[in-house]
């Protein structure tokens, strides 16, 4: 994939951080109008349909017979598990706190890239990984006192793991599939699956198609889902995965700020301390070091 310019990279990162940060309180607000699984399916499928406008002119690059399994695996990890677990989980935890746990993903991504992509491991990265998990434990500790559901914590961690695995998978298969078709196909496949599951366990009549919900749904489907995922995988595919990892720590901070304004959620000491640990951990994981301090995965 073509290398991005610094300006293009900065614009994509800024867009991604803002829309994915706002997504969490908006999704929490939407759940007062709709059951969670149906909402997850509708917004992802609608996002895929929107991207079809850009994908159809590149129809020859779809190559469904050769690439269907890539689309399917990516849909399972990045859509069905990631969005399914997070949308259900938002019903069990505050949006800001939930997003803080999910965005341990850059730390998990460091582990997964080391194991499956052969990327380097060094002292600062190991320290960063330890700090990241410590941050999650500190944030999650309030769940043991009854302030939030422990189920919400597990769903957030599961969502982060699925996203990390999905990112590694897309990065590893990026030279075999068209990036726009990868995002479009995974959104439609995953969205249709979630809708079918939601249809069997939830009711369409429980969706209240009021103006605030419709506006929320259109914004999330267009900017958060369709163009957000396209921006994310464009950055990853162009070799900007480390920058995505180092900047996504801003997303839970924006999510917490917006959740405080829109949902009146409280900011606890555990949350602040845990976020500080996560921020430091991600900075350590993405710190550049001299080659002599690097340990490759093949020598582990």
PDB file of C-alpha atoms in Angstrom:
ATOM      1  CA  UNK A   1       0.000   0.000   0.000  1.00  0.00           C
ATOM      2  CA  UNK A   2       1.169   3.531  -0.806  1.00  0.00           C
ATOM      3  CA  UNK A   3       2.953   5.316   2.045  1.00  0.00           C
ATOM      4  CA  UNK A   4       0.930   8.183   3.506  1.00  0.00           C
ATOM      5  CA  UNK A   5       2.270  11.716   3.766  1.00  0.00           C
ATOM      6  CA  UNK A   6       2.706  13.226   7.225  1.00  0.00           C
ATOM      7  CA  UNK A   7      -0.206  15.582   6.635  1.00  0.00           C
ATOM      8  CA  UNK A   8      -2.482  12.776   5.428  1.00  0.00           C
ATOM      9  CA  UNK A   9      -1.481  10.628   8.398  1.00  0.00           C
ATOM     10  CA  UNK A  10      -2.119  13.447  10.874  1.00  0.00           C
ATOM     11  CA  UNK A  11      -5.550  14.186   9.397  1.00  0.00           C
ATOM     12  CA  UNK A  12      -6.583  10.525   9.444  1.00  0.00           C
ATOM     13  CA  UNK A  13      -5.374  10.103  13.027  1.00  0.00           C
ATOM     14  CA  UNK A  14      -7.189  13.247  14.190  1.00  0.00           C
ATOM     15  CA  UNK A  15     -10.408  12.135  12.487  1.00  0.00           C
ATOM     16  CA  UNK A  16     -10.125   8.632  13.920  1.00  0.00           C
ATOM     17  CA  UNK A  17      -9.435   9.754  17.485  1.00  0.00           C
ATOM     18  CA  UNK A  18     -12.312  12.257  17.515  1.00  0.00           C
ATOM     19  CA  UNK A  19     -15.057  10.118  15.964  1.00  0.00           C
ATOM     20  CA  UNK A  20     -14.100   6.954  17.851  1.00  0.00           C
ATOM     21  CA  UNK A  21     -13.953   8.932  21.095  1.00  0.00           C
ATOM     22  CA  UNK A  22     -17.410  10.438  20.592  1.00  0.00           C
ATOM     23  CA  UNK A  23     -18.730   7.010  19.573  1.00  0.00           C
ATOM     24  CA  UNK A  24     -18.814   5.619  23.119  1.00  0.00           C
ATOM     25  CA  UNK A  25     -21.257   8.043  24.769  1.00  0.00           C
ATOM     26  CA  UNK A  26     -23.321   8.185  21.573  1.00  0.00           C
ATOM     27  CA  UNK A  27     -23.624   4.386  21.548  1.00  0.00           C
ATOM     28  CA  UNK A  28     -24.551   4.417  25.230  1.00  0.00           C
ATOM     29  CA  UNK A  29     -27.273   6.989  24.503  1.00  0.00           C
ATOM     30  CA  UNK A  30     -28.582   4.944  21.561  1.00  0.00           C
ATOM     31  CA  UNK A  31     -29.125   1.913  23.795  1.00  0.00           C
ATOM     32  CA  UNK A  32     -32.036   3.713  25.480  1.00  0.00           C
ATOM     33  CA  UNK A  33     -33.864   3.462  22.122  1.00  0.00           C
ATOM     34  CA  UNK A  34     -32.862  -0.002  20.921  1.00  0.00           C
ATOM     35  CA  UNK A  35     -31.840  -3.506  22.017  1.00  0.00           C
ATOM     36  CA  UNK A  36     -28.026  -3.895  21.897  1.00  0.00           C
ATOM     37  CA  UNK A  37     -27.475  -6.718  19.398  1.00  0.00           C
ATOM     38  CA  UNK A  38     -29.886  -5.348  16.815  1.00  0.00           C
ATOM     39  CA  UNK A  39     -28.253  -1.941  17.184  1.00  0.00           C
ATOM     40  CA  UNK A  40     -24.792  -3.449  16.661  1.00  0.00           C
ATOM     41  CA  UNK A  41     -25.993  -5.231  13.531  1.00  0.00           C
ATOM     42  CA  UNK A  42     -27.893  -2.308  12.036  1.00  0.00           C
ATOM     43  CA  UNK A  43     -25.089   0.236  12.463  1.00  0.00           C
ATOM     44  CA  UNK A  44     -22.352  -2.037  11.076  1.00  0.00           C
ATOM     45  CA  UNK A  45     -24.436  -3.292   8.147  1.00  0.00           C
ATOM     46  CA  UNK A  46     -25.501   0.268   7.303  1.00  0.00           C
ATOM     47  CA  UNK A  47     -21.850   1.345   7.443  1.00  0.00           C
ATOM     48  CA  UNK A  48     -20.981  -1.412   4.972  1.00  0.00           C
ATOM     49  CA  UNK A  49     -23.762  -0.359   2.610  1.00  0.00           C
ATOM     50  CA  UNK A  50     -22.451   3.226   2.694  1.00  0.00           C
ATOM     51  CA  UNK A  51     -18.959   2.011   1.762  1.00  0.00           C
ATOM     52  CA  UNK A  52     -20.414   0.039  -1.156  1.00  0.00           C
ATOM     53  CA  UNK A  53     -20.636   3.374  -2.980  1.00  0.00           C
ATOM     54  CA  UNK A  54     -16.828   3.510  -2.950  1.00  0.00           C
ATOM     55  CA  UNK A  55     -16.215  -0.240  -3.304  1.00  0.00           C
ATOM     56  CA  UNK A  56     -18.409  -1.048  -6.329  1.00  0.00           C
ATOM     57  CA  UNK A  57     -16.225   0.828  -8.854  1.00  0.00           C
ATOM     58  CA  UNK A  58     -13.428  -1.540  -7.728  1.00  0.00           C
ATOM     59  CA  UNK A  59     -15.596  -4.650  -8.138  1.00  0.00           C
ATOM     60  CA  UNK A  60     -12.885  -6.577 -10.011  1.00  0.00           C
ATOM     61  CA  UNK A  61     -10.663  -6.455  -6.928  1.00  0.00           C
ATOM     62  CA  UNK A  62     -13.316  -8.177  -4.774  1.00  0.00           C
ATOM     63  CA  UNK A  63     -12.309 -11.672  -6.000  1.00  0.00           C
ATOM     64  CA  UNK A  64     -14.873 -13.366  -3.783  1.00  0.00           C
ATOM     65  CA  UNK A  65     -13.853 -16.940  -4.698  1.00  0.00           C
ATOM     66  CA  UNK A  66     -10.235 -16.406  -3.660  1.00  0.00           C
ATOM     67  CA  UNK A  67     -10.784 -14.035  -0.734  1.00  0.00           C
ATOM     68  CA  UNK A  68     -14.078 -15.011   0.906  1.00  0.00           C
ATOM     69  CA  UNK A  69     -12.328 -16.628   3.891  1.00  0.00           C
ATOM     70  CA  UNK A  70     -10.307 -13.454   4.575  1.00  0.00           C
ATOM     71  CA  UNK A  71     -13.514 -11.423   4.656  1.00  0.00           C
ATOM     72  CA  UNK A  72     -15.221 -13.965   6.912  1.00  0.00           C
ATOM     73  CA  UNK A  73     -12.441 -14.215   9.516  1.00  0.00           C
ATOM     74  CA  UNK A  74     -12.067 -10.440   9.602  1.00  0.00           C
ATOM     75  CA  UNK A  75     -15.836 -10.047  10.050  1.00  0.00           C
ATOM     76  CA  UNK A  76     -15.872 -12.497  12.980  1.00  0.00           C
ATOM     77  CA  UNK A  77     -13.024 -10.752  14.826  1.00  0.00           C
ATOM     78  CA  UNK A  78     -13.516  -7.071  13.968  1.00  0.00           C
ATOM     79  CA  UNK A  79     -17.309  -6.902  13.774  1.00  0.00           C
ATOM     80  CA  UNK A  80     -19.183  -9.838  15.308  1.00  0.00           C
ATOM     81  CA  UNK A  81     -17.018 -10.198  18.411  1.00  0.00           C
ATOM     82  CA  UNK A  82     -15.687  -6.634  18.722  1.00  0.00           C
ATOM     83  CA  UNK A  83     -18.997  -4.806  18.215  1.00  0.00           C
ATOM     84  CA  UNK A  84     -21.192  -7.563  19.609  1.00  0.00           C
ATOM     85  CA  UNK A  85     -19.325  -7.738  22.909  1.00  0.00           C
ATOM     86  CA  UNK A  86     -18.930  -3.968  23.246  1.00  0.00           C
ATOM     87  CA  UNK A  87     -22.560  -3.125  22.480  1.00  0.00           C
ATOM     88  CA  UNK A  88     -23.851  -5.638  25.012  1.00  0.00           C
ATOM     89  CA  UNK A  89     -21.142  -4.609  27.483  1.00  0.00           C
ATOM     90  CA  UNK A  90     -22.139  -0.935  27.402  1.00  0.00           C
ATOM     91  CA  UNK A  91     -25.314  -1.983  29.182  1.00  0.00           C
ATOM     92  CA  UNK A  92     -23.236  -3.155  32.152  1.00  0.00           C
ATOM     93  CA  UNK A  93     -20.673  -0.358  32.558  1.00  0.00           C
ATOM     94  CA  UNK A  94     -20.291   3.416  32.110  1.00  0.00           C
ATOM     95  CA  UNK A  95     -19.277   4.328  28.551  1.00  0.00           C
ATOM     96  CA  UNK A  96     -16.089   6.140  29.593  1.00  0.00           C
ATOM     97  CA  UNK A  97     -14.836   3.328  31.802  1.00  0.00           C
ATOM     98  CA  UNK A  98     -15.774   0.669  29.254  1.00  0.00           C
ATOM     99  CA  UNK A  99     -13.847   2.451  26.502  1.00  0.00           C
ATOM    100  CA  UNK A 100     -10.799   2.801  28.764  1.00  0.00           C
ATOM    101  CA  UNK A 101     -10.650  -0.976  29.188  1.00  0.00           C
ATOM    102  CA  UNK A 102     -11.246  -1.691  25.483  1.00  0.00           C
ATOM    103  CA  UNK A 103      -8.366   0.599  24.552  1.00  0.00           C
ATOM    104  CA  UNK A 104      -5.852  -1.668  26.195  1.00  0.00           C
ATOM    105  CA  UNK A 105      -5.948  -3.060  22.625  1.00  0.00           C
ATOM    106  CA  UNK A 106      -2.746  -1.259  21.534  1.00  0.00           C
ATOM    107  CA  UNK A 107      -0.898  -3.086  24.321  1.00  0.00           C
ATOM    108  CA  UNK A 108      -2.406  -6.417  23.308  1.00  0.00           C
ATOM    109  CA  UNK A 109      -1.547  -5.582  19.717  1.00  0.00           C
ATOM    110  CA  UNK A 110       2.114  -5.326  20.722  1.00  0.00           C
ATOM    111  CA  UNK A 111       1.985  -8.888  22.057  1.00  0.00           C
ATOM    112  CA  UNK A 112       0.100 -10.261  19.049  1.00  0.00           C
ATOM    113  CA  UNK A 113       2.430  -8.567  16.543  1.00  0.00           C
ATOM    114  CA  UNK A 114       5.429 -10.038  18.375  1.00  0.00           C
ATOM    115  CA  UNK A 115       3.951 -13.541  18.336  1.00  0.00           C
ATOM    116  CA  UNK A 116       2.451 -13.689  14.831  1.00  0.00           C
ATOM    117  CA  UNK A 117       4.167 -10.969  12.822  1.00  0.00           C
ATOM    118  CA  UNK A 118       7.671 -11.340  14.223  1.00  0.00           C
ATOM    119  CA  UNK A 119       7.882  -7.727  15.368  1.00  0.00           C
ATOM    120  CA  UNK A 120      10.550  -6.756  17.887  1.00  0.00           C
ATOM    121  CA  UNK A 121      10.320  -6.983  21.688  1.00  0.00           C
ATOM    122  CA  UNK A 122      12.508  -4.947  24.055  1.00  0.00           C
ATOM    123  CA  UNK A 123      12.757  -3.821  27.675  1.00  0.00           C
ATOM    124  CA  UNK A 124      10.577  -0.720  27.400  1.00  0.00           C
ATOM    125  CA  UNK A 125       7.909  -2.633  25.511  1.00  0.00           C
ATOM    126  CA  UNK A 126       7.790  -5.311  28.228  1.00  0.00           C
ATOM    127  CA  UNK A 127       7.522  -2.636  30.933  1.00  0.00           C
ATOM    128  CA  UNK A 128       4.780  -0.983  28.906  1.00  0.00           C
ATOM    129  CA  UNK A 129       2.821  -4.220  28.618  1.00  0.00           C
ATOM    130  CA  UNK A 130       3.013  -4.760  32.385  1.00  0.00           C
ATOM    131  CA  UNK A 131       1.896  -1.177  33.053  1.00  0.00           C
ATOM    132  CA  UNK A 132      -0.974  -1.568  30.598  1.00  0.00           C
ATOM    133  CA  UNK A 133      -2.357  -4.632  32.330  1.00  0.00           C
ATOM    134  CA  UNK A 134      -1.862  -2.908  35.692  1.00  0.00           C
ATOM    135  CA  UNK A 135      -3.943   0.003  34.403  1.00  0.00           C
ATOM    136  CA  UNK A 136      -6.757  -2.313  33.374  1.00  0.00           C
ATOM    137  CA  UNK A 137      -6.666  -4.036  36.768  1.00  0.00           C
ATOM    138  CA  UNK A 138      -6.823  -0.689  38.593  1.00  0.00           C
ATOM    139  CA  UNK A 139      -9.758   0.516  36.479  1.00  0.00           C
ATOM    140  CA  UNK A 140     -11.513  -2.830  36.778  1.00  0.00           C
ATOM    141  CA  UNK A 141     -11.061  -3.085  40.559  1.00  0.00           C
ATOM    142  CA  UNK A 142     -14.143  -0.931  41.132  1.00  0.00           C
ATOM    143  CA  UNK A 143     -16.179  -3.726  39.583  1.00  0.00           C
ATOM    144  CA  UNK A 144     -15.322  -5.929  42.551  1.00  0.00           C
ATOM    145  CA  UNK A 145     -16.944  -3.413  44.925  1.00  0.00           C
ATOM    146  CA  UNK A 146     -20.213  -3.399  43.026  1.00  0.00           C
ATOM    147  CA  UNK A 147     -19.806   0.016  41.344  1.00  0.00           C
ATOM    148  CA  UNK A 148     -19.906  -1.632  37.923  1.00  0.00           C
ATOM    149  CA  UNK A 149     -20.732  -5.114  36.708  1.00  0.00           C
ATOM    150  CA  UNK A 150     -17.818  -7.537  36.536  1.00  0.00           C
ATOM    151  CA  UNK A 151     -19.522  -8.903  33.400  1.00  0.00           C
ATOM    152  CA  UNK A 152     -19.044  -5.497  31.779  1.00  0.00           C
ATOM    153  CA  UNK A 153     -15.310  -5.703  32.485  1.00  0.00           C
ATOM    154  CA  UNK A 154     -14.986  -9.160  30.917  1.00  0.00           C
ATOM    155  CA  UNK A 155     -16.983  -8.058  27.859  1.00  0.00           C
ATOM    156  CA  UNK A 156     -14.698  -5.028  27.455  1.00  0.00           C
ATOM    157  CA  UNK A 157     -11.557  -7.189  27.677  1.00  0.00           C
ATOM    158  CA  UNK A 158     -13.055  -9.679  25.208  1.00  0.00           C
ATOM    159  CA  UNK A 159     -13.818  -6.829  22.836  1.00  0.00           C
ATOM    160  CA  UNK A 160     -10.207  -5.595  23.089  1.00  0.00           C
ATOM    161  CA  UNK A 161      -8.786  -9.074  22.411  1.00  0.00           C
ATOM    162  CA  UNK A 162     -11.012  -9.536  19.352  1.00  0.00           C
ATOM    163  CA  UNK A 163      -9.992  -6.137  17.981  1.00  0.00           C
ATOM    164  CA  UNK A 164      -6.295  -6.838  18.526  1.00  0.00           C
ATOM    165  CA  UNK A 165      -6.476 -10.201  16.772  1.00  0.00           C
ATOM    166  CA  UNK A 166      -8.532  -8.684  13.969  1.00  0.00           C
ATOM    167  CA  UNK A 167      -6.005  -5.897  13.427  1.00  0.00           C
ATOM    168  CA  UNK A 168      -3.112  -8.351  13.198  1.00  0.00           C
ATOM    169  CA  UNK A 169      -5.099 -10.499  10.783  1.00  0.00           C
ATOM    170  CA  UNK A 170      -5.912  -7.575   8.483  1.00  0.00           C
ATOM    171  CA  UNK A 171      -2.315  -6.372   8.594  1.00  0.00           C
ATOM    172  CA  UNK A 172      -1.026  -9.851   7.756  1.00  0.00           C
ATOM    173  CA  UNK A 173      -3.423 -10.311   4.832  1.00  0.00           C
ATOM    174  CA  UNK A 174      -3.310  -6.707   3.596  1.00  0.00           C
ATOM    175  CA  UNK A 175      -1.298  -7.530   0.446  1.00  0.00           C
ATOM    176  CA  UNK A 176      -3.829 -10.155  -0.656  1.00  0.00           C
ATOM    177  CA  UNK A 177      -7.110  -8.214  -0.516  1.00  0.00           C
ATOM    178  CA  UNK A 178      -8.308  -4.759  -1.525  1.00  0.00           C
ATOM    179  CA  UNK A 179      -8.522  -2.563   1.588  1.00  0.00           C
ATOM    180  CA  UNK A 180     -11.887  -0.979   0.748  1.00  0.00           C
ATOM    181  CA  UNK A 181     -13.453  -4.357  -0.021  1.00  0.00           C
ATOM    182  CA  UNK A 182     -12.006  -5.819   3.177  1.00  0.00           C
ATOM    183  CA  UNK A 183     -13.712  -3.146   5.291  1.00  0.00           C
ATOM    184  CA  UNK A 184     -16.944  -3.197   3.266  1.00  0.00           C
ATOM    185  CA  UNK A 185     -17.270  -6.985   3.260  1.00  0.00           C
ATOM    186  CA  UNK A 186     -16.515  -7.422   6.954  1.00  0.00           C
ATOM    187  CA  UNK A 187     -19.084  -4.761   7.877  1.00  0.00           C
ATOM    188  CA  UNK A 188     -21.851  -6.282   5.766  1.00  0.00           C
ATOM    189  CA  UNK A 189     -21.098  -9.895   6.740  1.00  0.00           C
ATOM    190  CA  UNK A 190     -20.734  -9.077  10.423  1.00  0.00           C
ATOM    191  CA  UNK A 191     -23.722  -6.739  10.419  1.00  0.00           C
ATOM    192  CA  UNK A 192     -26.042  -9.288   8.810  1.00  0.00           C
ATOM    193  CA  UNK A 193     -24.914 -11.955  11.281  1.00  0.00           C
ATOM    194  CA  UNK A 194     -25.540  -9.680  14.277  1.00  0.00           C
ATOM    195  CA  UNK A 195     -28.952  -8.695  12.905  1.00  0.00           C
ATOM    196  CA  UNK A 196     -29.892 -12.376  12.540  1.00  0.00           C
ATOM    197  CA  UNK A 197     -28.806 -13.093  16.121  1.00  0.00           C
ATOM    198  CA  UNK A 198     -30.606 -10.000  17.383  1.00  0.00           C
ATOM    199  CA  UNK A 199     -33.742 -10.970  15.467  1.00  0.00           C
ATOM    200  CA  UNK A 200     -33.820 -14.333  17.273  1.00  0.00           C
ATOM    201  CA  UNK A 201     -33.307 -13.017  20.824  1.00  0.00           C
ATOM    202  CA  UNK A 202     -34.627  -9.432  20.627  1.00  0.00           C
ATOM    203  CA  UNK A 203     -37.635  -7.688  19.135  1.00  0.00           C
ATOM    204  CA  UNK A 204     -37.764  -5.136  16.301  1.00  0.00           C
ATOM    205  CA  UNK A 205     -40.723  -3.524  18.055  1.00  0.00           C
ATOM    206  CA  UNK A 206     -38.399  -2.527  20.915  1.00  0.00           C
ATOM    207  CA  UNK A 207     -36.557  -0.127  18.595  1.00  0.00           C
ATOM    208  CA  UNK A 208     -37.905   3.410  18.977  1.00  0.00           C
ATOM    209  CA  UNK A 209     -37.261   5.160  15.655  1.00  0.00           C
ATOM    210  CA  UNK A 210     -37.275   8.642  17.110  1.00  0.00           C
ATOM    211  CA  UNK A 211     -35.300  11.572  15.652  1.00  0.00           C
ATOM    212  CA  UNK A 212     -32.458  11.489  18.233  1.00  0.00           C
ATOM    213  CA  UNK A 213     -31.887   7.768  17.636  1.00  0.00           C
ATOM    214  CA  UNK A 214     -32.025   8.024  13.828  1.00  0.00           C
ATOM    215  CA  UNK A 215     -29.590  10.959  13.838  1.00  0.00           C
ATOM    216  CA  UNK A 216     -27.291   9.073  16.210  1.00  0.00           C
ATOM    217  CA  UNK A 217     -27.473   5.918  14.077  1.00  0.00           C
ATOM    218  CA  UNK A 218     -26.671   7.752  10.832  1.00  0.00           C
ATOM    219  CA  UNK A 219     -23.700   9.558  12.384  1.00  0.00           C
ATOM    220  CA  UNK A 220     -22.239   6.383  13.887  1.00  0.00           C
ATOM    221  CA  UNK A 221     -22.831   4.280  10.756  1.00  0.00           C
ATOM    222  CA  UNK A 222     -21.291   6.862   8.434  1.00  0.00           C
ATOM    223  CA  UNK A 223     -18.393   8.411  10.337  1.00  0.00           C
ATOM    224  CA  UNK A 224     -17.569   5.962  13.150  1.00  0.00           C
ATOM    225  CA  UNK A 225     -18.189   2.671  11.335  1.00  0.00           C
ATOM    226  CA  UNK A 226     -17.698   3.227   7.594  1.00  0.00           C
ATOM    227  CA  UNK A 227     -15.061   5.951   7.413  1.00  0.00           C
ATOM    228  CA  UNK A 228     -13.580   5.224  10.843  1.00  0.00           C
ATOM    229  CA  UNK A 229     -12.686   1.623   9.973  1.00  0.00           C
ATOM    230  CA  UNK A 230     -11.506   2.683   6.526  1.00  0.00           C
ATOM    231  CA  UNK A 231      -9.184   5.270   8.106  1.00  0.00           C
ATOM    232  CA  UNK A 232      -7.936   2.771  10.691  1.00  0.00           C
ATOM    233  CA  UNK A 233      -7.041   0.039   8.216  1.00  0.00           C
ATOM    234  CA  UNK A 234      -5.593   2.591   5.781  1.00  0.00           C
ATOM    235  CA  UNK A 235      -3.181   3.635   8.532  1.00  0.00           C
ATOM    236  CA  UNK A 236      -2.407   0.044   9.501  1.00  0.00           C
ATOM    237  CA  UNK A 237      -1.966  -1.093   5.905  1.00  0.00           C
ATOM    238  CA  UNK A 238       0.384   1.772   5.041  1.00  0.00           C
ATOM    239  CA  UNK A 239       2.766   0.877   7.846  1.00  0.00           C
ATOM    240  CA  UNK A 240       1.358   3.339  10.377  1.00  0.00           C
ATOM    241  CA  UNK A 241       0.231   0.744  12.940  1.00  0.00           C
ATOM    242  CA  UNK A 242       2.649   2.020  15.591  1.00  0.00           C
ATOM    243  CA  UNK A 243       1.304   5.565  15.232  1.00  0.00           C
ATOM    244  CA  UNK A 244      -2.252   4.323  15.506  1.00  0.00           C
ATOM    245  CA  UNK A 245      -1.238   2.441  18.644  1.00  0.00           C
ATOM    246  CA  UNK A 246       0.478   5.421  20.222  1.00  0.00           C
ATOM    247  CA  UNK A 247      -2.331   7.882  19.514  1.00  0.00           C
ATOM    248  CA  UNK A 248      -5.381   5.776  20.322  1.00  0.00           C
ATOM    249  CA  UNK A 249      -4.829   6.393  24.041  1.00  0.00           C
ATOM    250  CA  UNK A 250      -6.543   9.732  23.344  1.00  0.00           C
ATOM    251  CA  UNK A 251      -9.762   7.940  22.393  1.00  0.00           C
ATOM    252  CA  UNK A 252     -10.789   6.849  25.926  1.00  0.00           C
ATOM    253  CA  UNK A 253      -9.841  10.312  27.217  1.00  0.00           C
ATOM    254  CA  UNK A 254     -12.197  11.921  24.686  1.00  0.00           C
ATOM    255  CA  UNK A 255     -14.808   9.263  25.456  1.00  0.00           C
ATOM    256  CA  UNK A 256     -14.593  10.016  29.185  1.00  0.00           C
ATOM    257  CA  UNK A 257     -14.760  13.778  28.597  1.00  0.00           C
ATOM    258  CA  UNK A 258     -17.795  13.435  26.314  1.00  0.00           C
ATOM    259  CA  UNK A 259     -19.451  10.928  28.659  1.00  0.00           C
ATOM    260  CA  UNK A 260     -19.033  13.371  31.535  1.00  0.00           C
ATOM    261  CA  UNK A 261     -20.678  16.146  29.498  1.00  0.00           C
ATOM    262  CA  UNK A 262     -23.424  14.125  27.812  1.00  0.00           C
ATOM    263  CA  UNK A 263     -24.170  11.361  30.318  1.00  0.00           C
ATOM    264  CA  UNK A 264     -23.046  13.003  33.593  1.00  0.00           C
ATOM    265  CA  UNK A 265     -20.760  10.042  34.312  1.00  0.00           C
ATOM    266  CA  UNK A 266     -18.364  10.476  37.225  1.00  0.00           C
ATOM    267  CA  UNK A 267     -14.568  10.381  37.025  1.00  0.00           C
ATOM    268  CA  UNK A 268     -13.121   8.239  39.841  1.00  0.00           C
ATOM    269  CA  UNK A 269      -9.601   8.097  41.240  1.00  0.00           C
ATOM    270  CA  UNK A 270      -9.221   4.492  40.047  1.00  0.00           C
ATOM    271  CA  UNK A 271     -10.133   5.563  36.538  1.00  0.00           C
ATOM    272  CA  UNK A 272      -7.606   8.429  36.509  1.00  0.00           C
ATOM    273  CA  UNK A 273      -4.752   6.312  37.923  1.00  0.00           C
ATOM    274  CA  UNK A 274      -5.554   3.434  35.571  1.00  0.00           C
ATOM    275  CA  UNK A 275      -5.664   5.724  32.554  1.00  0.00           C
ATOM    276  CA  UNK A 276      -2.289   7.217  33.483  1.00  0.00           C
ATOM    277  CA  UNK A 277      -0.817   3.705  33.582  1.00  0.00           C
ATOM    278  CA  UNK A 278      -2.351   2.866  30.203  1.00  0.00           C
ATOM    279  CA  UNK A 279      -1.100   6.081  28.598  1.00  0.00           C
ATOM    280  CA  UNK A 280       2.449   5.475  29.890  1.00  0.00           C
ATOM    281  CA  UNK A 281       2.289   1.840  28.812  1.00  0.00           C
ATOM    282  CA  UNK A 282       1.309   2.698  25.248  1.00  0.00           C
ATOM    283  CA  UNK A 283       4.047   5.312  25.012  1.00  0.00           C
ATOM    284  CA  UNK A 284       6.585   2.743  26.250  1.00  0.00           C
ATOM    285  CA  UNK A 285       5.328   0.096  23.820  1.00  0.00           C
ATOM    286  CA  UNK A 286       5.820   2.468  20.874  1.00  0.00           C
ATOM    287  CA  UNK A 287       9.135   3.943  22.054  1.00  0.00           C
ATOM    288  CA  UNK A 288      11.937   3.679  19.490  1.00  0.00           C
ATOM    289  CA  UNK A 289      15.071   1.933  20.777  1.00  0.00           C
ATOM    290  CA  UNK A 290      18.502   1.052  19.443  1.00  0.00           C
ATOM    291  CA  UNK A 291      18.742  -2.242  17.528  1.00  0.00           C
ATOM    292  CA  UNK A 292      21.054  -3.710  20.208  1.00  0.00           C
ATOM    293  CA  UNK A 293      18.204  -3.616  22.727  1.00  0.00           C
ATOM    294  CA  UNK A 294      15.748  -5.410  20.478  1.00  0.00           C
ATOM    295  CA  UNK A 295      14.792  -9.062  20.810  1.00  0.00           C
ATOM    296  CA  UNK A 296      13.076 -10.547  17.763  1.00  0.00           C
ATOM    297  CA  UNK A 297      10.242 -13.015  18.222  1.00  0.00           C
ATOM    298  CA  UNK A 298      12.171 -15.687  16.321  1.00  0.00           C
ATOM    299  CA  UNK A 299      14.783 -15.771  19.138  1.00  0.00           C
ATOM    300  CA  UNK A 300      12.338 -16.077  21.997  1.00  0.00           C
TER     301      UNK A 300
END
